[in-house]
PDB file of C-alpha atoms in Angstrom:
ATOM      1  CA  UNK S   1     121.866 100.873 148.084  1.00 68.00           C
ATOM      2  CA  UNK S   2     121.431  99.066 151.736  1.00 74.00           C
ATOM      3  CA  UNK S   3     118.089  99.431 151.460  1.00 76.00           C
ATOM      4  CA  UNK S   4     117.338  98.082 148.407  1.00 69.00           C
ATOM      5  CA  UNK S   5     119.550  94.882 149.203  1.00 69.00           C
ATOM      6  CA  UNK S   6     117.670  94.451 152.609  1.00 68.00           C
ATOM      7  CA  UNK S   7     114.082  95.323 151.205  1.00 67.00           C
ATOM      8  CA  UNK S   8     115.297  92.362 148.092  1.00 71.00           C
ATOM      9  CA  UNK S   9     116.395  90.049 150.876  1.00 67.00           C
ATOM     10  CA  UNK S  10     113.026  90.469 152.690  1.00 71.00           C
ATOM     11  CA  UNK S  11     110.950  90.366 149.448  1.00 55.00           C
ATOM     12  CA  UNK S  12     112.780  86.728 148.663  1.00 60.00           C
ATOM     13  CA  UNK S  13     112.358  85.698 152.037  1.00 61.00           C
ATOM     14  CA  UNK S  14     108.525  86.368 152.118  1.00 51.00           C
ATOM     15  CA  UNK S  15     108.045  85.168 148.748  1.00 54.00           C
ATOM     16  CA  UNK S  16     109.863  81.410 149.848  1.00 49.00           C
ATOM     17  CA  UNK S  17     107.708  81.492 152.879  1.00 63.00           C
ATOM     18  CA  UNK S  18     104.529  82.431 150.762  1.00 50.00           C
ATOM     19  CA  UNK S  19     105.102  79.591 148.508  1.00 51.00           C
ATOM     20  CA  UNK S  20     106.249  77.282 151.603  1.00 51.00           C
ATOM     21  CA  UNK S  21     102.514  77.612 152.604  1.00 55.00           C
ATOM     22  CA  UNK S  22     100.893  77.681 149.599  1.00 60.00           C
ATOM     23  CA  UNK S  23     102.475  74.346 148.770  1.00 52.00           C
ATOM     24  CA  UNK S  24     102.215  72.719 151.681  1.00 48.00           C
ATOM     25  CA  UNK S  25      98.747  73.538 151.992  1.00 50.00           C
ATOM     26  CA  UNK S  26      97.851  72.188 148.287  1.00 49.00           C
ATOM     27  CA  UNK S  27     100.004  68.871 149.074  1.00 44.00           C
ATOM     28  CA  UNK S  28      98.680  65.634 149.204  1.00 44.00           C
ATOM     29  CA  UNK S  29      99.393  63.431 151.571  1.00 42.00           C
ATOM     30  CA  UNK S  30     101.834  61.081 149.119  1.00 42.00           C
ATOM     31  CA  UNK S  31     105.238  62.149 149.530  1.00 41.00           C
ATOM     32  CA  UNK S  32     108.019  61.500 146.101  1.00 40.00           C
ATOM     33  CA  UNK S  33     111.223  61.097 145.749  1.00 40.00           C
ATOM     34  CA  UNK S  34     112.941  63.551 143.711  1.00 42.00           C
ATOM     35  CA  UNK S  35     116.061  62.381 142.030  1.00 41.00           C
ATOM     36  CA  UNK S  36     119.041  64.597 143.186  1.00 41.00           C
ATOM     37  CA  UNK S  37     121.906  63.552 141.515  1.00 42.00           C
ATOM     38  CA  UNK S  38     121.999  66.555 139.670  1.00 42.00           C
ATOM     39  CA  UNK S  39     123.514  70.317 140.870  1.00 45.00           C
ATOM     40  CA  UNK S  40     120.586  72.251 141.890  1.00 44.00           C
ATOM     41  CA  UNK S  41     120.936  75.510 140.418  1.00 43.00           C
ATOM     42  CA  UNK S  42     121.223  78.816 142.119  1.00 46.00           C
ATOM     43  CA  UNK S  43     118.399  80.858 143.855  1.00 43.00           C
ATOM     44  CA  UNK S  44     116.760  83.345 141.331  1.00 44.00           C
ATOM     45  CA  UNK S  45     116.819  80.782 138.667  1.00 45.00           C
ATOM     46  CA  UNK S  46     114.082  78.196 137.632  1.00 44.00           C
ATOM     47  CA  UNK S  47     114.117  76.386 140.844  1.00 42.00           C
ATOM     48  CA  UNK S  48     111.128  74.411 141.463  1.00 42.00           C
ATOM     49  CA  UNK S  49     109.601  73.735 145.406  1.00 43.00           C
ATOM     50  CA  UNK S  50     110.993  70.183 145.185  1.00 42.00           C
ATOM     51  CA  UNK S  51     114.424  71.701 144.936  1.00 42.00           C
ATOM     52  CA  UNK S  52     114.146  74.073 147.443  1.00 49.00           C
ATOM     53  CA  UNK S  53     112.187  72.223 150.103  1.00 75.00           C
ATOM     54  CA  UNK S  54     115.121  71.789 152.724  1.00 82.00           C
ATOM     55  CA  UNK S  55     118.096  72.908 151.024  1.00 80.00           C
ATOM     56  CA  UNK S  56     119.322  74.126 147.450  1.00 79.00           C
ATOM     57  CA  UNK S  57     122.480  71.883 147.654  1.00 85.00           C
ATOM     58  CA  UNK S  58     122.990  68.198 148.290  1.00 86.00           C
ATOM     59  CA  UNK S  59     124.501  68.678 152.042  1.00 86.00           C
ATOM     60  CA  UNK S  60     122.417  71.917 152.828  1.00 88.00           C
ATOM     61  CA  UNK S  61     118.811  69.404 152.114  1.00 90.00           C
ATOM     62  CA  UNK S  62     120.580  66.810 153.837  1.00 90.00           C
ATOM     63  CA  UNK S  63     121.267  68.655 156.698  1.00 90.00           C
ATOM     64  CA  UNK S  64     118.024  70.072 156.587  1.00 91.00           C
ATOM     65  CA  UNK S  65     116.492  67.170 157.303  1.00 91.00           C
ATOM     66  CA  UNK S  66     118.137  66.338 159.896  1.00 91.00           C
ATOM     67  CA  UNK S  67     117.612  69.502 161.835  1.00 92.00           C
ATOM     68  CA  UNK S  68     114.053  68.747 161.529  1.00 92.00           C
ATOM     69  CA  UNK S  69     114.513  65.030 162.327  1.00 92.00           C
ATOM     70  CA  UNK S  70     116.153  65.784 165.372  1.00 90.00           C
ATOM     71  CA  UNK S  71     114.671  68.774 166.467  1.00 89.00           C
ATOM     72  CA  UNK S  72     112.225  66.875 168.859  1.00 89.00           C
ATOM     73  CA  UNK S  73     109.005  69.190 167.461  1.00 90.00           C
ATOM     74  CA  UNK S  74     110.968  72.024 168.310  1.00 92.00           C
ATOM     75  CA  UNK S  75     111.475  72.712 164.358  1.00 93.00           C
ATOM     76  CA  UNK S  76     108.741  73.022 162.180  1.00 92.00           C
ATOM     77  CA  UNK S  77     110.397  73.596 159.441  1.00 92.00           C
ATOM     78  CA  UNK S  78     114.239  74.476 157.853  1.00 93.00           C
ATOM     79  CA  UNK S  79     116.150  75.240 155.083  1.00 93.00           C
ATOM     80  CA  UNK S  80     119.851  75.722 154.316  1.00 93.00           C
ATOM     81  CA  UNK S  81     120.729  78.148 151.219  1.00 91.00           C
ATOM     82  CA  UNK S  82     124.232  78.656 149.836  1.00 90.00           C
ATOM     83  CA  UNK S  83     125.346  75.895 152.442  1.00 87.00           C
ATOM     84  CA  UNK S  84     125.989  79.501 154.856  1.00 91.00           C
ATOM     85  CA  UNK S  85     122.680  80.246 155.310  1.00 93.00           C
ATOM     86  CA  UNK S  86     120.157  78.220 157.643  1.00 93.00           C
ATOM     87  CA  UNK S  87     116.628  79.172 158.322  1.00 94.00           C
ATOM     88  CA  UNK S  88     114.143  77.247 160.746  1.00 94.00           C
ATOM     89  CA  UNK S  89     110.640  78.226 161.738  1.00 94.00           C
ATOM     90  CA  UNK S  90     110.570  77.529 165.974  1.00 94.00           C
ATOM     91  CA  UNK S  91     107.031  75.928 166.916  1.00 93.00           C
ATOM     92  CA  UNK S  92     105.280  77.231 169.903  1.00 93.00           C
ATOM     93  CA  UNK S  93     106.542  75.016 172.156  1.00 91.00           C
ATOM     94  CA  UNK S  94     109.635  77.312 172.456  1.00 92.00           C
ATOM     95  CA  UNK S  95     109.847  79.368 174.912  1.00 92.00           C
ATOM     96  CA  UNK S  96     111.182  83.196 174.339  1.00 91.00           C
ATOM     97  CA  UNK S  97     113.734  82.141 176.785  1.00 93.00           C
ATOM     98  CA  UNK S  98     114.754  79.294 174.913  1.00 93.00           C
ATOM     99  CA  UNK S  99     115.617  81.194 171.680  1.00 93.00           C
ATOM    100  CA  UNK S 100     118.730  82.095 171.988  1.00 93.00           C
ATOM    101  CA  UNK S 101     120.640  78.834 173.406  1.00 93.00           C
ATOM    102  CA  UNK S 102     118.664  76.997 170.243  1.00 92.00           C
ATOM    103  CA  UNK S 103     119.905  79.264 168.081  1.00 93.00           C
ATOM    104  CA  UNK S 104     123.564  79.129 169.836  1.00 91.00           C
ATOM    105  CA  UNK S 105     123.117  74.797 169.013  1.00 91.00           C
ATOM    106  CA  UNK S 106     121.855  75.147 165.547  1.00 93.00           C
ATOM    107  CA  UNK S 107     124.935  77.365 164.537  1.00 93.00           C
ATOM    108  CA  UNK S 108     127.183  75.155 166.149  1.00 91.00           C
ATOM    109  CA  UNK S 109     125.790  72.120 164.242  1.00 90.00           C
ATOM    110  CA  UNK S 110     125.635  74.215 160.875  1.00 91.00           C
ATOM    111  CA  UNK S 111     129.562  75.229 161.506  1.00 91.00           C
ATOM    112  CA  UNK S 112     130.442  71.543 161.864  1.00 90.00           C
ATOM    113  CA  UNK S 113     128.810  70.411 158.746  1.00 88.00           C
ATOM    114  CA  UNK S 114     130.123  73.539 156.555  1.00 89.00           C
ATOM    115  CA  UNK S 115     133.214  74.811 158.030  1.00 88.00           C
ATOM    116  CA  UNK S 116     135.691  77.434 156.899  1.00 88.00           C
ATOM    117  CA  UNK S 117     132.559  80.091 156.462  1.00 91.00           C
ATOM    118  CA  UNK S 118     130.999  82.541 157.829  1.00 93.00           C
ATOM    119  CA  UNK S 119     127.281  81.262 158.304  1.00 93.00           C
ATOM    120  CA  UNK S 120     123.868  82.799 159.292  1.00 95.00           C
ATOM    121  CA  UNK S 121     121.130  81.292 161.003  1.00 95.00           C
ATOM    122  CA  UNK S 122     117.636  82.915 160.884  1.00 95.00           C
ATOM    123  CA  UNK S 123     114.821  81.562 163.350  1.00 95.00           C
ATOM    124  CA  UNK S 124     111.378  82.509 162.230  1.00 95.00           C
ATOM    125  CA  UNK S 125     108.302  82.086 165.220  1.00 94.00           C
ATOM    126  CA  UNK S 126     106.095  79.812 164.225  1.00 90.00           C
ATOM    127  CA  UNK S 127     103.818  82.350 162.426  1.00 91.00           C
ATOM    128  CA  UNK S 128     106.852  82.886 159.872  1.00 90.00           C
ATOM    129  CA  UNK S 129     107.901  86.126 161.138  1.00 93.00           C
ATOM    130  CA  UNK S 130     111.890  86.398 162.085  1.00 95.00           C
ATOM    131  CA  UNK S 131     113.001  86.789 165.304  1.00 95.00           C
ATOM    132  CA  UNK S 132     116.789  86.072 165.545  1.00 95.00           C
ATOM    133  CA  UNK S 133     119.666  86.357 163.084  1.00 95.00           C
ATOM    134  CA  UNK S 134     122.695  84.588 164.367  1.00 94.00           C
ATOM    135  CA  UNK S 135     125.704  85.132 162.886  1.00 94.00           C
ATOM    136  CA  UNK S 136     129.135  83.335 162.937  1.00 93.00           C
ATOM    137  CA  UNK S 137     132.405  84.938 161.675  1.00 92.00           C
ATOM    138  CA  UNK S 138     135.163  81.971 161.458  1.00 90.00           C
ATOM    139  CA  UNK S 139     138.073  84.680 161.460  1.00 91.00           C
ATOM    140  CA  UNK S 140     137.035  85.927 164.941  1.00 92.00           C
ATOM    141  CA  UNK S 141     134.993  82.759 165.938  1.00 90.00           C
ATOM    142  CA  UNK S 142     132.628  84.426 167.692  1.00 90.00           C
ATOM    143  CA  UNK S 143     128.425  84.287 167.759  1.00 91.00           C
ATOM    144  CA  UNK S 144     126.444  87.470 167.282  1.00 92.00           C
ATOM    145  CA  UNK S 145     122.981  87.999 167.776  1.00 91.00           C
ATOM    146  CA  UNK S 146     120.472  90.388 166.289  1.00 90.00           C
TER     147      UNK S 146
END
């Protein structure tokens, strides 16, 4: 039963990032403005790319953005799902060393703009391959790393 959860979780997960690249790849270089006023609906549904590029929520693309904004070019990329989950893809400028006290910030940041849950951040390397899961439990408030 694990196993089929994980191997659905990685099967979603390569199938956002497949589309991430096939659609940014195939975009002009116009950028609209999608009208958001409405509740995106939930993963698994028919979700188009516009709804999913940073977020699948109001605050998760919001903060999205911003991670990217203010990332310096240390983010390519980033998306929040669920307003728990946050993934960004690292460029190469990050060192291996560096990794870990990004991923330390970015769950920090994540916790202040959706508190009261237990939140995951995943950091792909810049090829789109995962590299850290960072996990925060709010009823021990502690970090782990795997």
């Amino acid at each position: 039963m694990i196993i089929v959860q994980q191997s659905r979780k990685i099967l979603a997960t390569f199938v956002l990032i497949v589309v991430l690249m096939i659609t940014t790849a195939c975009s002009g270089s116009t950028v609209s403005q999608v009208d958001r006023t409405t509740t995106s609906p939930a993963i698994g549904q028919d979700v188009t790319y516009a709804e999913l590029e940073r977020g699948n929520s109001p605050g998760g693309q919001t903060f999205g953005n911003w991670v990217v904004q203010t990332s310096k070019g240390l983010v390519q990329d980033a998306y929040v799902r669920d307003n728990n989950k946050l993934g960004v893809v690292i460029s190469p400028k990050v060192r291996p060393n560096e990794v870990r006290p990004l991923a330390k910030s970015l769950v920090q940041g994540f916790h202040k703009n959706f508190p009261n849950q237990d939140l995951k951040v995943l950091i792909y390397a810049f090829d789109k391959k995962l590299i850290l899961t960072t996990e925060y439990d709010t009823q021990t408030n502690q970090v782990k790393y795997t």
